[in-house]
mmCIF file of C-alpha atoms in Angstrom:
data_model
loop_
_atom_site.group_PDB
_atom_site.id
_atom_site.type_symbol
_atom_site.label_atom_id
_atom_site.label_comp_id
_atom_site.label_asym_id
_atom_site.label_seq_id
_atom_site.Cartn_x
_atom_site.Cartn_y
_atom_site.Cartn_z
ATOM 1 C CA UNK K 27 0.000 0.000 0.000
ATOM 2 C CA UNK K 28 1.545 3.331 -0.944
ATOM 3 C CA UNK K 29 1.915 6.218 1.499
ATOM 4 C CA UNK K 30 -0.832 8.341 -0.112
ATOM 5 C CA UNK K 31 -3.398 5.547 0.186
ATOM 6 C CA UNK K 32 -2.381 4.889 3.812
ATOM 7 C CA UNK K 33 -2.705 8.606 4.598
ATOM 8 C CA UNK K 34 -6.161 8.765 2.990
ATOM 9 C CA UNK K 35 -7.262 5.685 4.935
ATOM 10 C CA UNK K 36 -6.028 7.265 8.181
ATOM 11 C CA UNK K 37 -7.877 10.480 7.344
ATOM 12 C CA UNK K 38 -10.991 8.514 6.463
ATOM 13 C CA UNK K 39 -10.863 6.496 9.664
ATOM 14 C CA UNK K 40 -10.335 9.644 11.678
ATOM 15 C CA UNK K 41 -13.428 11.161 10.204
ATOM 16 C CA UNK K 42 -15.352 7.936 10.790
ATOM 17 C CA UNK K 43 -14.460 8.191 14.455
ATOM 18 C CA UNK K 44 -15.490 11.797 14.530
ATOM 19 C CA UNK K 45 -18.892 11.006 13.216
ATOM 20 C CA UNK K 46 -20.551 12.779 16.008
ATOM 21 C CA UNK K 47 -18.572 15.783 16.925
ATOM 22 C CA UNK K 48 -18.729 18.547 14.404
ATOM 23 C CA UNK K 49 -22.148 19.358 13.132
ATOM 24 C CA UNK K 50 -22.666 21.434 16.257
ATOM 25 C CA UNK K 51 -20.268 23.863 14.577
ATOM 26 C CA UNK K 52 -22.178 23.815 11.297
ATOM 27 C CA UNK K 53 -24.335 26.934 11.050
ATOM 28 C CA UNK K 54 -27.233 24.936 9.579
ATOM 29 C CA UNK K 55 -27.186 22.296 12.306
ATOM 30 C CA UNK K 56 -30.190 21.926 14.553
ATOM 31 C CA UNK K 57 -28.844 19.231 16.874
ATOM 32 C CA UNK K 58 -27.826 20.580 20.284
ATOM 33 C CA UNK K 59 -24.419 19.685 21.693
ATOM 34 C CA UNK K 60 -24.233 16.736 24.097
ATOM 35 C CA UNK K 61 -22.830 16.995 27.607
ATOM 36 C CA UNK K 62 -19.004 17.011 27.693
ATOM 37 C CA UNK K 63 -17.190 13.681 27.845
ATOM 38 C CA UNK K 64 -13.695 12.260 27.582
ATOM 39 C CA UNK K 65 -13.371 8.641 26.473
ATOM 40 C CA UNK K 66 -10.703 6.136 25.533
ATOM 41 C CA UNK K 67 -11.466 3.197 23.291
ATOM 42 C CA UNK K 68 -10.979 1.215 20.136
ATOM 43 C CA UNK K 69 -12.784 1.424 16.825
ATOM 44 C CA UNK K 70 -13.254 -0.412 13.590
ATOM 45 C CA UNK K 71 -14.806 1.393 10.645
ATOM 46 C CA UNK K 72 -15.690 -0.171 7.311
ATOM 47 C CA UNK K 73 -17.556 0.775 4.190
ATOM 48 C CA UNK K 74 -17.186 0.785 0.427
ATOM 49 C CA UNK K 75 -14.741 -2.140 0.598
ATOM 50 C CA UNK K 76 -12.388 -0.327 2.990
ATOM 51 C CA UNK K 77 -11.767 -0.873 6.686
ATOM 52 C CA UNK K 78 -9.614 0.680 9.366
ATOM 53 C CA UNK K 79 -9.041 0.050 13.058
ATOM 54 C CA UNK K 80 -7.374 2.189 15.700
ATOM 55 C CA UNK K 81 -7.323 3.122 19.337
ATOM 56 C CA UNK K 82 -8.837 6.516 20.064
ATOM 57 C CA UNK K 83 -9.303 9.235 22.604
ATOM 58 C CA UNK K 84 -12.258 11.612 22.122
ATOM 59 C CA UNK K 85 -12.534 14.692 24.288
ATOM 60 C CA UNK K 86 -15.874 16.380 23.623
ATOM 61 C CA UNK K 87 -16.195 19.795 25.262
ATOM 62 C CA UNK K 88 -18.995 22.319 25.307
ATOM 63 C CA UNK K 89 -17.531 24.237 22.349
ATOM 64 C CA UNK K 90 -14.781 22.041 20.914
ATOM 65 C CA UNK K 91 -13.598 18.498 20.274
ATOM 66 C CA UNK K 92 -10.252 16.769 20.173
ATOM 67 C CA UNK K 93 -9.823 13.287 18.776
ATOM 68 C CA UNK K 94 -6.652 11.253 18.630
ATOM 69 C CA UNK K 95 -6.440 8.085 16.524
ATOM 70 C CA UNK K 96 -3.565 5.904 17.651
ATOM 71 C CA UNK K 97 -1.812 2.707 16.665
ATOM 72 C CA UNK K 98 -1.810 -0.234 19.125
ATOM 73 C CA UNK K 99 1.554 0.978 20.468
ATOM 74 C CA UNK K 100 0.273 4.519 21.043
ATOM 75 C CA UNK K 101 1.654 6.343 18.002
ATOM 76 C CA UNK K 102 -0.702 9.113 16.862
ATOM 77 C CA UNK K 103 -2.002 8.345 13.374
ATOM 78 C CA UNK K 104 -4.252 11.387 13.155
ATOM 79 C CA UNK K 105 -5.356 14.257 15.371
ATOM 80 C CA UNK K 106 -8.632 16.068 14.780
ATOM 81 C CA UNK K 107 -9.721 19.280 16.409
ATOM 82 C CA UNK K 108 -12.939 21.197 15.965
ATOM 83 C CA UNK K 109 -14.130 24.563 17.190
ATOM 84 C CA UNK K 110 -16.368 27.375 15.996
ATOM 85 C CA UNK K 111 -13.905 28.017 13.138
ATOM 86 C CA UNK K 112 -14.228 24.545 11.620
ATOM 87 C CA UNK K 113 -12.378 21.241 11.655
ATOM 88 C CA UNK K 114 -8.726 20.374 11.171
ATOM 89 C CA UNK K 115 -7.143 16.963 10.718
ATOM 90 C CA UNK K 116 -3.402 16.605 11.248
ATOM 91 C CA UNK K 117 -2.011 13.365 9.827
ATOM 92 C CA UNK K 118 1.001 11.488 11.193
ATOM 93 C CA UNK K 119 3.189 13.154 8.546
ATOM 94 C CA UNK K 120 2.027 16.574 9.893
ATOM 95 C CA UNK K 121 0.001 17.375 6.765
ATOM 96 C CA UNK K 122 -3.137 19.291 7.628
ATOM 97 C CA UNK K 123 -6.616 19.058 6.136
ATOM 98 C CA UNK K 124 -9.269 21.707 6.805
ATOM 99 C CA UNK K 125 -13.035 21.879 6.370
ATOM 100 C CA UNK K 126 -15.921 23.747 7.926
ATOM 101 C CA UNK K 127 -16.913 20.583 9.806
ATOM 102 C CA UNK K 128 -15.820 17.016 10.408
ATOM 103 C CA UNK K 129 -18.701 16.121 8.101
ATOM 104 C CA UNK K 130 -16.900 18.104 5.406
ATOM 105 C CA UNK K 131 -13.681 16.221 6.117
ATOM 106 C CA UNK K 132 -15.588 12.939 5.853
ATOM 107 C CA UNK K 133 -17.122 13.913 2.565
ATOM 108 C CA UNK K 134 -13.712 15.016 1.274
ATOM 109 C CA UNK K 135 -11.887 11.875 2.407
ATOM 110 C CA UNK K 136 -14.548 9.214 1.794
ATOM 111 C CA UNK K 137 -16.989 10.670 -0.681
ATOM 112 C CA UNK K 138 -20.019 10.349 1.624
ATOM 113 C CA UNK K 139 -21.104 12.126 4.804
ATOM 114 C CA UNK K 140 -21.585 10.446 8.183
ATOM 115 C CA UNK K 141 -24.030 11.215 11.044
ATOM 116 C CA UNK K 142 -21.820 13.958 12.384
ATOM 117 C CA UNK K 143 -23.898 15.519 15.167
ATOM 118 C CA UNK K 144 -25.665 12.356 16.189
ATOM 119 C CA UNK K 145 -22.791 10.249 17.524
ATOM 120 C CA UNK K 146 -22.083 12.695 20.345
ATOM 121 C CA UNK K 147 -25.493 11.676 21.749
ATOM 122 C CA UNK K 148 -25.560 8.037 20.666
ATOM 123 C CA UNK K 149 -22.204 7.288 22.287
ATOM 124 C CA UNK K 150 -23.681 8.331 25.647
ATOM 125 C CA UNK K 151 -26.628 5.958 25.196
ATOM 126 C CA UNK K 152 -29.060 8.749 24.322
ATOM 127 C CA UNK K 153 -31.299 9.543 21.396
ATOM 128 C CA UNK K 154 -30.692 12.712 19.411
ATOM 129 C CA UNK K 155 -32.934 15.423 20.906
ATOM 130 C CA UNK K 156 -35.662 16.675 18.591
ATOM 131 C CA UNK K 157 -35.302 13.783 16.133
ATOM 132 C CA UNK K 158 -37.883 11.002 15.911
ATOM 133 C CA UNK K 159 -36.598 7.469 16.389
ATOM 134 C CA UNK K 160 -38.086 4.635 14.329
ATOM 135 C CA UNK K 161 -37.101 2.029 16.934
ATOM 136 C CA UNK K 162 -36.186 2.396 20.602
ATOM 137 C CA UNK K 163 -35.615 -0.761 22.691
ATOM 138 C CA UNK K 164 -34.510 -0.388 26.310
ATOM 139 C CA UNK K 165 -33.567 -2.827 29.039
ATOM 140 C CA UNK K 166 -35.237 -3.009 32.471
ATOM 141 C CA UNK K 167 -32.899 -0.239 33.709
ATOM 142 C CA UNK K 168 -33.954 2.112 30.906
ATOM 143 C CA UNK K 169 -30.695 1.859 28.941
ATOM 144 C CA UNK K 170 -30.821 1.826 25.154
ATOM 145 C CA UNK K 171 -30.224 -1.594 23.617
ATOM 146 C CA UNK K 172 -31.312 -0.899 20.054
ATOM 147 C CA UNK K 173 -31.935 2.430 18.395
ATOM 148 C CA UNK K 174 -32.917 3.242 14.848
ATOM 149 C CA UNK K 175 -32.658 6.959 14.215
ATOM 150 C CA UNK K 176 -31.897 9.103 11.187
ATOM 151 C CA UNK K 177 -31.384 6.004 9.035
ATOM 152 C CA UNK K 178 -28.802 4.401 11.338
ATOM 153 C CA UNK K 179 -29.181 1.234 13.430
ATOM 154 C CA UNK K 180 -27.271 1.386 16.714
ATOM 155 C CA UNK K 181 -26.817 -1.632 18.993
ATOM 156 C CA UNK K 182 -25.517 -1.149 22.524
ATOM 157 C CA UNK K 183 -23.641 -3.366 24.980
ATOM 158 C CA UNK K 184 -23.151 -2.334 28.620
ATOM 159 C CA UNK K 185 -20.713 -3.540 31.299
ATOM 160 C CA UNK K 186 -21.921 -6.665 33.086
ATOM 161 C CA UNK K 187 -20.780 -5.485 36.504
ATOM 162 C CA UNK K 188 -21.090 -2.245 38.454
ATOM 163 C CA UNK K 189 -23.471 0.560 37.682
ATOM 164 C CA UNK K 190 -22.851 0.328 33.945
ATOM 165 C CA UNK K 191 -24.993 3.266 32.902
ATOM 166 C CA UNK K 192 -22.684 4.275 30.055
ATOM 167 C CA UNK K 193 -22.292 2.016 27.001
ATOM 168 C CA UNK K 194 -19.282 -0.269 26.695
ATOM 169 C CA UNK K 195 -19.789 -0.926 22.976
ATOM 170 C CA UNK K 196 -21.747 0.528 20.065
ATOM 171 C CA UNK K 197 -22.237 -0.865 16.607
ATOM 172 C CA UNK K 198 -23.648 1.533 14.018
ATOM 173 C CA UNK K 199 -24.772 0.307 10.609
ATOM 174 C CA UNK K 200 -26.328 1.941 7.583
ATOM 175 C CA UNK K 201 -26.355 0.730 3.958
ATOM 176 C CA UNK K 202 -23.030 -1.115 4.046
ATOM 177 C CA UNK K 203 -21.309 1.298 6.417
ATOM 178 C CA UNK K 204 -20.334 -0.041 9.830
ATOM 179 C CA UNK K 205 -18.679 1.585 12.820
ATOM 180 C CA UNK K 206 -17.886 -0.491 15.890
ATOM 181 C CA UNK K 207 -16.662 1.376 18.949
ATOM 182 C CA UNK K 208 -15.519 -0.201 22.214
ATOM 183 C CA UNK K 209 -15.236 2.282 25.061
ATOM 184 C CA UNK K 210 -12.503 1.223 27.457
ATOM 185 C CA UNK K 211 -12.763 4.190 29.800
ATOM 186 C CA UNK K 212 -15.176 7.037 30.496
ATOM 187 C CA UNK K 213 -12.834 9.613 32.027
ATOM 188 C CA UNK K 214 -13.661 12.163 34.725
ATOM 189 C CA UNK K 215 -15.894 14.829 33.181
ATOM 190 C CA UNK K 216 -14.970 17.384 35.866
ATOM 191 C CA UNK K 217 -11.607 17.907 34.169
ATOM 192 C CA UNK K 218 -13.447 19.136 31.091
ATOM 193 C CA UNK K 219 -15.216 21.778 33.144
ATOM 194 C CA UNK K 220 -12.050 23.036 34.859
ATOM 195 C CA UNK K 221 -12.636 21.117 38.066
ATOM 196 C CA UNK K 222 -9.389 19.236 38.198
#
């Protein structure tokens, strides 16, 4: 695989991971921002005959996002940041890609947009506010198990022990596109709000 193809795959995977963090910066967006979070995990994204896997860290703040895609040994493959000015992807070779949103980066890198604003809610085990859901299945504790919203099917898995209110795994599918995310750690949200 040549370097250009590898770089495009890394950029594409980065934008697949970000499917959920940038539409809040899109002037036409109507989806409100989710509560801040900071998570560590692993992801596998596939579609159009391509696939990519990486470790990730996603720090979602009230007005910005930072996402690191990393190799299994911790090397940063791509870094994505978003704020009111747009989205920027910095590849491992330090080349930068810019767009008004992560959705724009996705469209540029992959040729099709992803559910940009929605994942920030779905990853927390919530529906997107103000958007009708075709299917909502919950367990006895009220946690989402299956959600069909905005054309995407989302299946949830929760930890078997402890409180387990936040999802451990999500699998999103839509017309041949698949994103599987395993959340290894929900980090302390107080740090995002300046509390430590």
